[in-house]
Short mmCIF file of C-alpha atoms in Angstrom, two decimals:
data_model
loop_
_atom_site.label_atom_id
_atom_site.label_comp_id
_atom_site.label_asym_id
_atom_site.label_seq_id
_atom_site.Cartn_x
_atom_site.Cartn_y
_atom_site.Cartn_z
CA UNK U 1 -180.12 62.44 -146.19
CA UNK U 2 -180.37 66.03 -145.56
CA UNK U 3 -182.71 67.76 -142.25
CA UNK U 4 -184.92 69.07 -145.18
CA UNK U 5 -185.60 65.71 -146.72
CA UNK U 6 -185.60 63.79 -143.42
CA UNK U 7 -188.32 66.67 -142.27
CA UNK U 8 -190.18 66.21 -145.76
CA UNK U 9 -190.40 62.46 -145.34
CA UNK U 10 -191.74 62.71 -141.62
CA UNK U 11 -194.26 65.48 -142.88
CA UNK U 12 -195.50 63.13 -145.29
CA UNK U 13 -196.03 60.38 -142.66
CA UNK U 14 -197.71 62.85 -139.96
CA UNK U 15 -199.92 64.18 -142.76
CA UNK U 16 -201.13 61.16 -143.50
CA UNK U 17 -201.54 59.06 -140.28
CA UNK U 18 -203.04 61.85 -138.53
CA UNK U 19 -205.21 63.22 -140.98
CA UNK U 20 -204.29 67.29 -141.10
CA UNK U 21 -203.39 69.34 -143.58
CA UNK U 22 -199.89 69.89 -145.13
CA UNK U 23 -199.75 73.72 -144.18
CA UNK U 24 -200.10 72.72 -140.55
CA UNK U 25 -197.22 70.22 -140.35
CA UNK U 26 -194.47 72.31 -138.26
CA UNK U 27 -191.29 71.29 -136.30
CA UNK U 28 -193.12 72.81 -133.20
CA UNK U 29 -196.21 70.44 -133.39
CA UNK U 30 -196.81 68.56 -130.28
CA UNK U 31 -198.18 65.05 -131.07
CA UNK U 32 -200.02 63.92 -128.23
CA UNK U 33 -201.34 67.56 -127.73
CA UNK U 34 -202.00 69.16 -130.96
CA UNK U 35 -202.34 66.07 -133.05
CA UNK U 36 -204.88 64.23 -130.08
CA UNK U 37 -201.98 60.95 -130.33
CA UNK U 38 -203.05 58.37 -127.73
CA UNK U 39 -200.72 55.55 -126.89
CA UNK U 40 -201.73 53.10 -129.92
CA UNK U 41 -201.34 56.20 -132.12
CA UNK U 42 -197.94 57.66 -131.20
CA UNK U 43 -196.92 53.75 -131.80
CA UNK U 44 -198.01 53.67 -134.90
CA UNK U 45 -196.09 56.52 -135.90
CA UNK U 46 -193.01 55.35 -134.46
CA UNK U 47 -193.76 52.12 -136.14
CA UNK U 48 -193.89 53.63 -139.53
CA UNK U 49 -190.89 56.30 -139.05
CA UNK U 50 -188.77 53.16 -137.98
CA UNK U 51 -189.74 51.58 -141.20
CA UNK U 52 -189.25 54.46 -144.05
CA UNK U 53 -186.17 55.86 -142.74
CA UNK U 54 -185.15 51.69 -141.93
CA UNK U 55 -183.87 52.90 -138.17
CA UNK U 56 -184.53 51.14 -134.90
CA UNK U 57 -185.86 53.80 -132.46
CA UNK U 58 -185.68 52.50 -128.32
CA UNK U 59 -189.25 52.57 -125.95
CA UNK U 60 -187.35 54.52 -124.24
CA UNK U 61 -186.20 56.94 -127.18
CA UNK U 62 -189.91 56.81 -128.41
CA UNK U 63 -191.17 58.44 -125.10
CA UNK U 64 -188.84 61.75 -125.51
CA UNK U 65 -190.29 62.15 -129.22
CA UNK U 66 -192.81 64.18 -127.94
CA UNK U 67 -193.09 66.91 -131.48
CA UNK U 68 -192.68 66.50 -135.09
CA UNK U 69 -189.46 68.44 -135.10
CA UNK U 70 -188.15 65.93 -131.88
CA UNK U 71 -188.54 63.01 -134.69
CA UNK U 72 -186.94 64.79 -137.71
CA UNK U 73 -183.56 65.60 -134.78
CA UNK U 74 -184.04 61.98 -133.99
CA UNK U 75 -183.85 60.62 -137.56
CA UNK U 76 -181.31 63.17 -138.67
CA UNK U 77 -179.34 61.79 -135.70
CA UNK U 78 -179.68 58.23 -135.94
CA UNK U 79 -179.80 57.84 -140.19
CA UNK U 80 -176.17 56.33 -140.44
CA UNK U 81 -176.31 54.11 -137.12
CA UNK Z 1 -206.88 30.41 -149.25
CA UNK Z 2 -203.54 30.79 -146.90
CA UNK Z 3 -203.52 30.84 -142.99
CA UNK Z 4 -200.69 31.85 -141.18
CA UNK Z 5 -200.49 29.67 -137.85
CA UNK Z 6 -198.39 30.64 -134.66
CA UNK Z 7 -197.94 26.99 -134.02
CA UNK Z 8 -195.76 27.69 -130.42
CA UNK Z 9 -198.80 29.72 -128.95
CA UNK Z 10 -200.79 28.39 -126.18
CA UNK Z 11 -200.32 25.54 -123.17
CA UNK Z 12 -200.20 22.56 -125.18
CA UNK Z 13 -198.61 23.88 -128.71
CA UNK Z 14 -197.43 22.57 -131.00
CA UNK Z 15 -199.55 19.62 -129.96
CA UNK Z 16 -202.86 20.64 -130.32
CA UNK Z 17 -202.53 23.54 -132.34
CA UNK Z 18 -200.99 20.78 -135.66
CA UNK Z 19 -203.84 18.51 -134.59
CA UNK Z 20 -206.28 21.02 -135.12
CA UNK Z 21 -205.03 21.91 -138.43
CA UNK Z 22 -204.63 18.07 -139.58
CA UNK Z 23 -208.55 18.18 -138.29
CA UNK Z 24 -208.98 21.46 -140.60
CA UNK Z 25 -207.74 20.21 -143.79
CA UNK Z 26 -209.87 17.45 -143.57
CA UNK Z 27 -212.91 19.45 -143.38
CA UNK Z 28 -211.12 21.97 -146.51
CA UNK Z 29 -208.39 19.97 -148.19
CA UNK Z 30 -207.91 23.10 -150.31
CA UNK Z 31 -206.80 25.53 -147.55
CA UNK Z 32 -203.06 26.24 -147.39
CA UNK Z 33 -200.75 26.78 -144.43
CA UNK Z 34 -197.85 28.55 -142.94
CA UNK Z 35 -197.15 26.56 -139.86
CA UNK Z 36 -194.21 29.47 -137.58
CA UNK Z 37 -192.80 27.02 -134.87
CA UNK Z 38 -189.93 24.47 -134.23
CA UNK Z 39 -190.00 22.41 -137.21
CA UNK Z 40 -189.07 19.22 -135.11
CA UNK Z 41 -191.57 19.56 -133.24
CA UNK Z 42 -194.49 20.82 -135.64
CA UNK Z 43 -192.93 17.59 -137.74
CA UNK Z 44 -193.91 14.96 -134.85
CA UNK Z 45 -197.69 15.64 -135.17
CA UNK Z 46 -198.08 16.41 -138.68
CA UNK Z 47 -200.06 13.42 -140.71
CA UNK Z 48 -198.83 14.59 -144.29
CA UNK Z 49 -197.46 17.56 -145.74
CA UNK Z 50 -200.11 18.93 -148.66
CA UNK Z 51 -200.77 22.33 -148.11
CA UNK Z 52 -198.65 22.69 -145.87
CA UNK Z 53 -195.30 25.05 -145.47
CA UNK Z 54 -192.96 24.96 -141.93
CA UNK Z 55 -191.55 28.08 -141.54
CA UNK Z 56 -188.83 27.29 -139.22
CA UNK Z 57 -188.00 29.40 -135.89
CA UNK Z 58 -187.03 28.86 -132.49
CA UNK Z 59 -188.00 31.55 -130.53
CA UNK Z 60 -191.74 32.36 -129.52
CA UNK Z 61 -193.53 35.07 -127.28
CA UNK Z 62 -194.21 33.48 -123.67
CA UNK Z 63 -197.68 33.86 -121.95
CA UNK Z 64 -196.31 36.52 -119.34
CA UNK Z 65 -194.17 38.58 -122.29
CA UNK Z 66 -194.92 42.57 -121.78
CA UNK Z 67 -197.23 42.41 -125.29
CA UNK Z 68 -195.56 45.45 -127.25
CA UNK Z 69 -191.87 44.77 -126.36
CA UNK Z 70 -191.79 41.29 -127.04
CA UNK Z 71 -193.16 41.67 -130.42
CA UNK Z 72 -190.67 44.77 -131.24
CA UNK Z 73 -187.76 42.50 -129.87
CA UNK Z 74 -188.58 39.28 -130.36
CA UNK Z 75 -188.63 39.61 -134.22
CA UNK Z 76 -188.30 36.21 -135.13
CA UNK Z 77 -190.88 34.93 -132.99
CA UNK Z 78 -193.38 32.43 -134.38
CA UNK Z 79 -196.40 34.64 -133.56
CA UNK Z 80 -194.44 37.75 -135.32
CA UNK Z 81 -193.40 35.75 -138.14
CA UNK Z 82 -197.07 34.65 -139.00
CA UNK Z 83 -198.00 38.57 -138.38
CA UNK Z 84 -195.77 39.75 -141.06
CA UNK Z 85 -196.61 36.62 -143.59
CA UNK Z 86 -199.96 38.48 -143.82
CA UNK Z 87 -198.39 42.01 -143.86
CA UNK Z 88 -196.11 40.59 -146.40
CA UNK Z 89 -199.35 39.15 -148.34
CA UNK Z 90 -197.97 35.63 -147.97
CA UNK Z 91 -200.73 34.18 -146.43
CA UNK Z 92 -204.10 35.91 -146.09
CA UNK Z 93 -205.09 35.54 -142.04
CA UNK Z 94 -203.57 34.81 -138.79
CA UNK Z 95 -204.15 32.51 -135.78
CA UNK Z 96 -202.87 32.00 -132.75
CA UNK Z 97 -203.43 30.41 -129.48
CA UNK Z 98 -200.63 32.82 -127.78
CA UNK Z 99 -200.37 35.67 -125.48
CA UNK Z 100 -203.34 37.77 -126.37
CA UNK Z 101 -201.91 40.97 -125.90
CA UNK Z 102 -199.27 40.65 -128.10
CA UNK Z 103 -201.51 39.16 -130.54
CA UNK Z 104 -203.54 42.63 -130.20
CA UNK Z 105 -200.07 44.47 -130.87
CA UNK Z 106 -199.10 42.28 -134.05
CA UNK Z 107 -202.58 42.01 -135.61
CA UNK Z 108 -202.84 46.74 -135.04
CA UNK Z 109 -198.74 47.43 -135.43
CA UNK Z 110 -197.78 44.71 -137.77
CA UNK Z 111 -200.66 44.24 -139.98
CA UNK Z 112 -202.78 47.56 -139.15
CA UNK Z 113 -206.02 48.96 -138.80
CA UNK Z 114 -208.85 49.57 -140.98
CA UNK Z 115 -208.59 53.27 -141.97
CA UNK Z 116 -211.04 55.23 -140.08
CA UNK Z 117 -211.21 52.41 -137.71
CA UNK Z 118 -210.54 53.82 -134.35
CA UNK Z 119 -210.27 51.15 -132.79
CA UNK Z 120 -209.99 47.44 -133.55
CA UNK Z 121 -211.92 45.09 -130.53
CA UNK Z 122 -212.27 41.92 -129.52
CA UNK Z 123 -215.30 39.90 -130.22
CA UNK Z 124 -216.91 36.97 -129.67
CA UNK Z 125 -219.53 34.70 -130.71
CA UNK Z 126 -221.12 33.72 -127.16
CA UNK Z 127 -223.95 30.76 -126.88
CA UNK Z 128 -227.27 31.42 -125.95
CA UNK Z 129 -230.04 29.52 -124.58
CA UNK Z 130 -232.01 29.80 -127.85
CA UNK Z 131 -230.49 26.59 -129.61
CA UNK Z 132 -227.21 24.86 -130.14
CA UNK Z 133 -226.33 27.41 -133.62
CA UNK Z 134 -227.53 30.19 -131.78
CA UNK Z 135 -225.38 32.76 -130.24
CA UNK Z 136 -224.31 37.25 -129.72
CA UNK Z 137 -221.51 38.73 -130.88
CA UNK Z 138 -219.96 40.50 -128.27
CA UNK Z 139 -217.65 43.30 -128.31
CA UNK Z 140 -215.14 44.93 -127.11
CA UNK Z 141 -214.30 41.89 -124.78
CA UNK Z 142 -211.26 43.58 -123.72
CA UNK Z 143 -208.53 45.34 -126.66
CA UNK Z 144 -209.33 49.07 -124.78
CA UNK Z 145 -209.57 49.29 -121.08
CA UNK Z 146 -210.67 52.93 -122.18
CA UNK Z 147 -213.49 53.47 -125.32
CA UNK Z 148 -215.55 56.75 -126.42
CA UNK Z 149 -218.92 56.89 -127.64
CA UNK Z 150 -217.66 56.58 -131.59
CA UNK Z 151 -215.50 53.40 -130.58
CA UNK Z 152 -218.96 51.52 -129.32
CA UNK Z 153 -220.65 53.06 -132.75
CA UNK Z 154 -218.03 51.38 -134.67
CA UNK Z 155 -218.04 47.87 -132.67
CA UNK Z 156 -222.26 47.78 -133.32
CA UNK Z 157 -221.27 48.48 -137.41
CA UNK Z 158 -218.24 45.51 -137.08
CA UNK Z 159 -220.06 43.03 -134.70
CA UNK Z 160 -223.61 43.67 -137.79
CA UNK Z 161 -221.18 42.83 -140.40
CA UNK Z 162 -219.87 39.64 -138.93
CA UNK Z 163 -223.41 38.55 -137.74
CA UNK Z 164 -224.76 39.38 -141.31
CA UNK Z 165 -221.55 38.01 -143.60
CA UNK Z 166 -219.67 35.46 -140.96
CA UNK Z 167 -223.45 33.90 -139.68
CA UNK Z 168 -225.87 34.58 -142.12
CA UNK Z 169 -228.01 36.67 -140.08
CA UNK Z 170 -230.77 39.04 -141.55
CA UNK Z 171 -230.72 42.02 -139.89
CA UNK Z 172 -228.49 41.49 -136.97
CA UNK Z 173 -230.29 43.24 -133.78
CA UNK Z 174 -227.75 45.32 -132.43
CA UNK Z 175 -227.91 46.03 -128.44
CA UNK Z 176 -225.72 48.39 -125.98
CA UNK Z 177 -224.93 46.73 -122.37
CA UNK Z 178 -226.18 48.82 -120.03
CA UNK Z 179 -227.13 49.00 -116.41
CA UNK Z 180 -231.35 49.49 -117.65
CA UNK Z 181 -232.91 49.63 -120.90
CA UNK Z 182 -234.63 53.21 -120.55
CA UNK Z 183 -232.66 55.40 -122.47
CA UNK Z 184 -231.68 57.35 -120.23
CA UNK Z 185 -230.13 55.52 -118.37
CA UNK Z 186 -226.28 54.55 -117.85
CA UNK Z 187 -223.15 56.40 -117.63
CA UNK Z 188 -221.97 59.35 -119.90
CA UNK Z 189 -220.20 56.82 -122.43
CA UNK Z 190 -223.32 54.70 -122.79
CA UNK Z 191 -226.34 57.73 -122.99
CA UNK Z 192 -223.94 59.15 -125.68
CA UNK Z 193 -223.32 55.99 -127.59
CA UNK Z 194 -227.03 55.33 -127.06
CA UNK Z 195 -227.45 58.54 -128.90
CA UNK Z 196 -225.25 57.59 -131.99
CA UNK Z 197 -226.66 54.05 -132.22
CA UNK Z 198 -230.53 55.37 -132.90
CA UNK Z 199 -229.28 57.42 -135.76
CA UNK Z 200 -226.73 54.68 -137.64
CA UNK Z 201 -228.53 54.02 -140.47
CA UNK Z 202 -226.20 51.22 -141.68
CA UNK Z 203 -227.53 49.09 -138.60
CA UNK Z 204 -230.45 47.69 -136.63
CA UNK Z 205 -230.16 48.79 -132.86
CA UNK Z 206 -232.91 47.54 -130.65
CA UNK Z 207 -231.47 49.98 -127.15
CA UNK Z 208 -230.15 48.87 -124.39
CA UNK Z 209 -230.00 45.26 -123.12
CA UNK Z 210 -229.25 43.94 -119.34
CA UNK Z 211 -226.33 42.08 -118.24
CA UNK Z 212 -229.32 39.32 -117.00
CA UNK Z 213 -230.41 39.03 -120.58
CA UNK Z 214 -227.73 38.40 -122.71
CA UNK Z 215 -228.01 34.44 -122.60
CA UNK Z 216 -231.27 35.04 -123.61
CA UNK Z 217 -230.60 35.57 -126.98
CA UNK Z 218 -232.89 38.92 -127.43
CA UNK Z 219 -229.80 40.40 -129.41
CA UNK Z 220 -227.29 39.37 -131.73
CA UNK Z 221 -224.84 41.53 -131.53
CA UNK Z 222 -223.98 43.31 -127.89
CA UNK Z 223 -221.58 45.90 -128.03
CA UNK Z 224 -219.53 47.58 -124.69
CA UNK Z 225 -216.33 49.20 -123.98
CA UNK Z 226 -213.22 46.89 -123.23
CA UNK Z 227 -213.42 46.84 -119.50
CA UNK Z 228 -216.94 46.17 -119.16
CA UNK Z 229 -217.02 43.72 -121.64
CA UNK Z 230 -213.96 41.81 -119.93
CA UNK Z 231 -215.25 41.85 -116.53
CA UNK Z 232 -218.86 40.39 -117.96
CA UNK Z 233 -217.47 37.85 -120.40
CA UNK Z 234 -215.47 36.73 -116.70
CA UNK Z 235 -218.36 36.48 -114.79
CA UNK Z 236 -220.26 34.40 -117.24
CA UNK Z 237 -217.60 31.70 -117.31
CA UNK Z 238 -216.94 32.37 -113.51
CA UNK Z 239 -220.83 31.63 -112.70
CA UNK Z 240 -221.15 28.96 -115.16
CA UNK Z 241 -218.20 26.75 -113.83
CA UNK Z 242 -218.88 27.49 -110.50
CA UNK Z 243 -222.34 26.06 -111.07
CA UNK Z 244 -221.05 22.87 -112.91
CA UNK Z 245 -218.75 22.55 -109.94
CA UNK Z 246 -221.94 22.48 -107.22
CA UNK Z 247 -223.92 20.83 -109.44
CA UNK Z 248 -220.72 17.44 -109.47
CA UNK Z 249 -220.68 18.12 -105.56
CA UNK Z 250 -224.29 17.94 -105.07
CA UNK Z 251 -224.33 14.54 -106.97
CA UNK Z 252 -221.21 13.25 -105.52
CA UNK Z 253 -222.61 14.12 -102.05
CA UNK Z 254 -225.97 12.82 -102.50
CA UNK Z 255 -225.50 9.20 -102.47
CA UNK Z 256 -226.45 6.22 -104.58
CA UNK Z 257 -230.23 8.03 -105.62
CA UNK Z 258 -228.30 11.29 -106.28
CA UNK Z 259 -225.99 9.47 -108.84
CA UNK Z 260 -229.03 7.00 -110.05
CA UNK Z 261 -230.16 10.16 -111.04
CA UNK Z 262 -227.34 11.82 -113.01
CA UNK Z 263 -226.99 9.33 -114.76
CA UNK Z 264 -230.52 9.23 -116.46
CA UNK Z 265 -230.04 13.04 -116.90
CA UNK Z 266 -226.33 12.58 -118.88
CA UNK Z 267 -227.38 12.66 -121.94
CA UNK Z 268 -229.41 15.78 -121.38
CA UNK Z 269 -226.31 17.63 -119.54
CA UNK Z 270 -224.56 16.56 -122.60
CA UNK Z 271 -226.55 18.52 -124.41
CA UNK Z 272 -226.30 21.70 -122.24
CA UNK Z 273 -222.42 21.33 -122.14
CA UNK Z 274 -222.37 20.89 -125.91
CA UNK Z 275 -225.23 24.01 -126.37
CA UNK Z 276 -222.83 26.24 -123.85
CA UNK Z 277 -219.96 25.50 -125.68
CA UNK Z 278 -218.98 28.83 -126.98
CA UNK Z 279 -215.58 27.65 -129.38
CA UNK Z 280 -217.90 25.90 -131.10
CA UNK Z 281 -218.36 29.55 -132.93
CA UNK Z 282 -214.94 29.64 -133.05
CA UNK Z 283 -212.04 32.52 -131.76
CA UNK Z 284 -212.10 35.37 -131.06
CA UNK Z 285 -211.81 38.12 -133.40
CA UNK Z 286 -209.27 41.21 -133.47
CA UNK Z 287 -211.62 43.13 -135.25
CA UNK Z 288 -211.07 46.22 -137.50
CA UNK Z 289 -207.39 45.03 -138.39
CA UNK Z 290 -206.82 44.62 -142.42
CA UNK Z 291 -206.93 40.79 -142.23
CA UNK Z 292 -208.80 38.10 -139.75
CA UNK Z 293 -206.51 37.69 -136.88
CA UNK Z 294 -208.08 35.44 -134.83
CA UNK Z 295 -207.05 34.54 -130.90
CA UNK Z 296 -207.89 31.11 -129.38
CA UNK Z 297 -207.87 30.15 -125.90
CA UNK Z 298 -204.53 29.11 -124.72
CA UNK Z 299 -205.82 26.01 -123.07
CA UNK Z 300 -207.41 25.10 -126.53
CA UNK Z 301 -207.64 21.22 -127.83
CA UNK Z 302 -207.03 20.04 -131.53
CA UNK Z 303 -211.40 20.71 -131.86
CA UNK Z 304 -210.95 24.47 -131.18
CA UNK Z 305 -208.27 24.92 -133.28
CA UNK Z 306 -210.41 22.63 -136.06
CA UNK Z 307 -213.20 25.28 -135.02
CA UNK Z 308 -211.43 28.34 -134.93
CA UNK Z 309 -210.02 27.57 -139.15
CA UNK Z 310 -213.53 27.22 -140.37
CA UNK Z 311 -214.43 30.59 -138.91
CA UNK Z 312 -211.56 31.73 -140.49
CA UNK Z 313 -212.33 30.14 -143.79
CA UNK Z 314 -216.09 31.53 -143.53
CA UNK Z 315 -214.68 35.15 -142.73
CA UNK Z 316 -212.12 34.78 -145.78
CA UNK Z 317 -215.38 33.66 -147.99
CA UNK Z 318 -217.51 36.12 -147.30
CA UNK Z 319 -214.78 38.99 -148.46
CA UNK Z 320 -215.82 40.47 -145.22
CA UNK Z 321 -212.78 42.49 -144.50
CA UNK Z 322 -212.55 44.02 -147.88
CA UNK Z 323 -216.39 44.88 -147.50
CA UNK Z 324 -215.28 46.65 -144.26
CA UNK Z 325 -212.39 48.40 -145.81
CA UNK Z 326 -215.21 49.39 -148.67
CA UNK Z 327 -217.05 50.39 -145.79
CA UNK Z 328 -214.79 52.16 -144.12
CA UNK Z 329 -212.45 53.98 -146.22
CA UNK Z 330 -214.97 55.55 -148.90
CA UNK Z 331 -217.22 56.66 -146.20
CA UNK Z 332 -216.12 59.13 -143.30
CA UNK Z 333 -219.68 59.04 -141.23
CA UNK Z 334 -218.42 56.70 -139.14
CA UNK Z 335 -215.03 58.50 -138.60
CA UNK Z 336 -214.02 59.81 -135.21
CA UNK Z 337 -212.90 63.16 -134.98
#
């Protein structure tokens, strides 16, 4: 899978677990900060990256996701492991 | 009807928890089972097999198991497995007597939340002193340490569904612990929930109630963050064994008259142990996830378990989740923002 696709995918699942708009879905958005993430939420996201793109992604690895563009590096990294 | 049972959770599982579901099926012989757990030993307590599938595994999430981690690495653990049977839409609730927390982590990772539920919370039907079938629902009794004002809005619209559908109450009078019942009164969370309450049209809120008055029954429904509600829930069963306990000393201690006496009142404290009884009413409820997952106590006998599956049955009857999700997801008034 291509970064564009990989970043399309995530874009889909930020847009629609945290509610926003599609035009405001950027690599640089912070998702505790800018998308108001608490602990259950970020989960949740992790959660449901780790099941479209069918990759395992560490506590440890989840912590240093901290923006949207951080998960799409992650993914793009991971996607064959 | 299909319940998925963690049948390795709590002290004496399988044990009790197969007893209580033999117990079940006799009261609805039409109810189906998943039964997670060691099939051997699910198999030694198991009368006959209608209804009833084994879905074999050997590994299970302990009491003291960190509650997120073990259910993201314990994958084929009995409590996960039954999590994901409902996910899956195998069976159509969960139960378990397990580790709590990790039971709050499968019911809002594995199954999920409500949209536009913030929050899922614990509740619980507790006895009053108004009758043996009487009774609050109380909640959050401890799923967030940490709630805002909308989280409390949303557990007085849950706990007035569940009194309405689950008990068949008109009306459900919906209170807010508090530390006074002026208005006014409280701590930033509570005046602004107070605020939100008054002006939900979709319930019946009656203010703010006293810690002193919840046994006697002048709400039923009492909603409070996680922490709070905890703590209380505590002292209730704190103060009320502790009294049992002085009350057996006192009578031990007091001689032949003192025990003359007990006896003539036994039938009488049998009735105030059976009235106080709060798993009569069933488990608690993780409330706000897509499908009934209900906690037991992990000390629970085979008549809490038999307890805890006709809630369950009652709450799969009355279509009350999918009136939530109706609820819910069509309407954003309640949303938190």
């Amino acid at each position: 899978m291509t970064r564009d696709e990989i970043s399309q995918k995530v874009g889909n699942i930020v847009i629609k677990h945290f509610d926003i708009d599609s035009d405001k879905v950027t690599d640089q958005v912070r998702i505790k900060e800018d998308l108001d993430a608490d602990s259950i939420s970020v989960m949740e996201f992790v959660l449901e990256l780790e099941d479209e793109f069918g990759t395992e992604i560490s506590d440890e690895d989840a912590e240093k996701i901290e923006t949207v563009g951080a998960a799409v590096d992650y993914i793009e990294k991971h996607q064959n492991n | 009807m299909r319940i998925a049972v963690d049948a390795m959770g709590g002290d004496h599982a399988p044990k009790a928890i197969i007893e209580g579901v033999m117990l079940a099926q006799e009261d609805f012989p039409e109810l189906e089972f998943l039964l997670f757990g060691k099939e051997t030993e699910i198999k030694k307590y198991l009368k006959n097999e209608k209804n009833i599938r084994i879905v074999h595994t050997d590994e299970k999430i302990e009491s003291d198991d960190e509650p997120v981690k073990a259910i993201r690495r314990k994958k084929n653990a009995s409590m996960v497995l039954a999590a994901l049977a409902v996910k899956n839409g195998e069976a159509d609730a969960v139960f378990s007597a397990g580790n709590t927390g990790a039971l709050l982590a499968a019911g809002l990772f594995i199954i999920g939340r409500i949209k536009n539920i913030e929050r899922p919370g614990l509740m619980t039907t507790m006895p009053t002193l108004k009758g043996a079938k009487s009774g609050f629902d109380f909640m959050d009794m401890g799923a967030n340490a940490d709630s805002k004002p909308e989280h409390l809005l949303q557990y007085g619209i849950l706990g007035s569904f569940y009194a309405e559908k689950v008990r068949g109450i008109q009306e459900p009078r919906v209170a807010l612990l508090n530390n006074g019942t002026e208005a006014s009164k409280g701590s930033e969370l509570t005046k602004k929930a107070y605020e939100l309450l008054t002006v939900e049209p979709k319930i019946h809120f009656i203010g703010n109630i006293e810690a002193r008055e919840l046994l006697n029954g002048e709400a039923d429904v009492v909603v409070t963050d996680g922490f709070t509600g905890n703590a209380v829930l505590k002292s209730i069963e704190g103060t009320a064994l502790s009294l049992m306990g002085i009350l057996k000393t006192s009578i031990m201690d007091a001689g032949i008259k003192g025990k003359i006496g007990a006896l003539l009142l036994k039938d009488s404290l049998q009735g105030l142990k059976s009235q106080m009884d709060y798993s009569a009413h069933g488990g608690a409820v993780l409330f706000g996830i897509k499908a009934p997952v209900i906690k037991t106590h992990g000390s629970t006998g085979p008549e809490a378990v038999r307890y805890t599956i006709r809630q369950i049955h009652t709450m799969l009857e009355s279509n009350i989740i999918e009136d939530l999700v109706t609820q819910f997801e069509t309407e954003s008034g309640t949303k938190n923002q």
